[in-house]
mmCIF file of C-alpha atoms in Angstrom:
data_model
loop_
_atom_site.group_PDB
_atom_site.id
_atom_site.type_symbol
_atom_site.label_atom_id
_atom_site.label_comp_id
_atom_site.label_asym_id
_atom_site.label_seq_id
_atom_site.Cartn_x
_atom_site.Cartn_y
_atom_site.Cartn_z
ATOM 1 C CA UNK A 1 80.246 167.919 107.994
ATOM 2 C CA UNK A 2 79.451 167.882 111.383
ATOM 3 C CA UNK A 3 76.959 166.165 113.032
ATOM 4 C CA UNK A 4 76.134 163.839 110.076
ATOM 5 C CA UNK A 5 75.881 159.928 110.179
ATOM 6 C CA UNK A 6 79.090 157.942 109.269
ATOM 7 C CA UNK A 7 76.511 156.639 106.249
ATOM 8 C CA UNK A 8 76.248 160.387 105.062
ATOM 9 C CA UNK A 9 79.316 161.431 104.936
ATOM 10 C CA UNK A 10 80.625 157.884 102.826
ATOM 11 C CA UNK A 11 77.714 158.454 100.465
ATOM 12 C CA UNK A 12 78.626 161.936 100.342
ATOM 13 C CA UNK A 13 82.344 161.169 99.369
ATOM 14 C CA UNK A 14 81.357 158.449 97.311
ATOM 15 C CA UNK A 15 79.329 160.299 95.088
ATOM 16 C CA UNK A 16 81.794 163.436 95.058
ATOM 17 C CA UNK A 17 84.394 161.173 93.534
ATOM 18 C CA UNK A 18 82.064 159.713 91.081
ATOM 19 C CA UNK A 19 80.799 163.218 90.109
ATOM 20 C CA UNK A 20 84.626 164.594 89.850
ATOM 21 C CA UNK A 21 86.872 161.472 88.886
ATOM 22 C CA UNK A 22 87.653 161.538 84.843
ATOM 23 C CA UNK A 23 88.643 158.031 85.195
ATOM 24 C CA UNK A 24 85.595 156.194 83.664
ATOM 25 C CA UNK A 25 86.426 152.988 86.217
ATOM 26 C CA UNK A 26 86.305 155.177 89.116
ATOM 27 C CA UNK A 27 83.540 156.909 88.410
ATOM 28 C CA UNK A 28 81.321 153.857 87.925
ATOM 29 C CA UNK A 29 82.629 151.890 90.897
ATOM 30 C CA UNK A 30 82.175 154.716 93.000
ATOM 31 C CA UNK A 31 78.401 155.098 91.977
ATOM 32 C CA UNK A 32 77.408 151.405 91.921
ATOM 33 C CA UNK A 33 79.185 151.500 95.490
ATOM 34 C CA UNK A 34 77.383 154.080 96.717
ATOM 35 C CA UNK A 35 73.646 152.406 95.015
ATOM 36 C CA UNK A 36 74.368 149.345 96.816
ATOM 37 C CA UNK A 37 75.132 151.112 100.154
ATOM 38 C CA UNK A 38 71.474 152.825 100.274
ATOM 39 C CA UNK A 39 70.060 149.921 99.069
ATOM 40 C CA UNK A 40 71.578 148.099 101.874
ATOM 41 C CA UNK A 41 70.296 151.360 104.405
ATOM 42 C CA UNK A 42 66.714 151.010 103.476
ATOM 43 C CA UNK A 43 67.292 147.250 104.364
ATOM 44 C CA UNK A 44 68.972 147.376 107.503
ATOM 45 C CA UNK A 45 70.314 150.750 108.452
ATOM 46 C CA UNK A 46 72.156 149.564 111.533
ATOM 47 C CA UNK A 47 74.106 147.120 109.246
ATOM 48 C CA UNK A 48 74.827 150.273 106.928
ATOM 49 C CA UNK A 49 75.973 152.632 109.708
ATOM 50 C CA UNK A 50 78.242 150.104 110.964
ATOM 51 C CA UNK A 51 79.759 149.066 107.526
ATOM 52 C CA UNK A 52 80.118 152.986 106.485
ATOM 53 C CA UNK A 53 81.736 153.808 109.874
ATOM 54 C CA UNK A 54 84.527 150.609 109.197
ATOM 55 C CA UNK A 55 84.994 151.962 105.142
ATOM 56 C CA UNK A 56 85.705 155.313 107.102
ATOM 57 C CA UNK A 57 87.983 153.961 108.995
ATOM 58 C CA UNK A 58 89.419 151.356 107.261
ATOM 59 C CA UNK A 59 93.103 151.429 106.125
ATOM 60 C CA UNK A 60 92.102 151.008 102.703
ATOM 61 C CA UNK A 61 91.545 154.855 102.518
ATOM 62 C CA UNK A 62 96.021 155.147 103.100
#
């Protein structure tokens, strides 16, 4: 995915994981996650960018 916003590619991998996890939990948090991150880009989408490029490279992803 090259040349693609930090936003694109965490809503991309968000909603890959909800589309391919069997895990019910996982699939849900994945897709409410990746609802309230548009909602949040159609709000602000300098505040998205910023929070998708620190979820990208967060350590949570270890």
């Amino acid at each position: 995915m090259t040349n693609t916003t930090h936003l694109t590619r965490l809503r991309t991998r968000m909603l890959a994981t909800a589309y391919s996890n069997a895990d019910f939990w996982a699939r849900r948090w994945a897709f409410l996650t990746d609802q309230a991150v548009g909602t949040l880009a159609r709000r602000d989408p300098a505040a998205a960018e910023a929070l998708a490029a620190s979820l990208l490279t967060s350590r949570f992803r270890e």
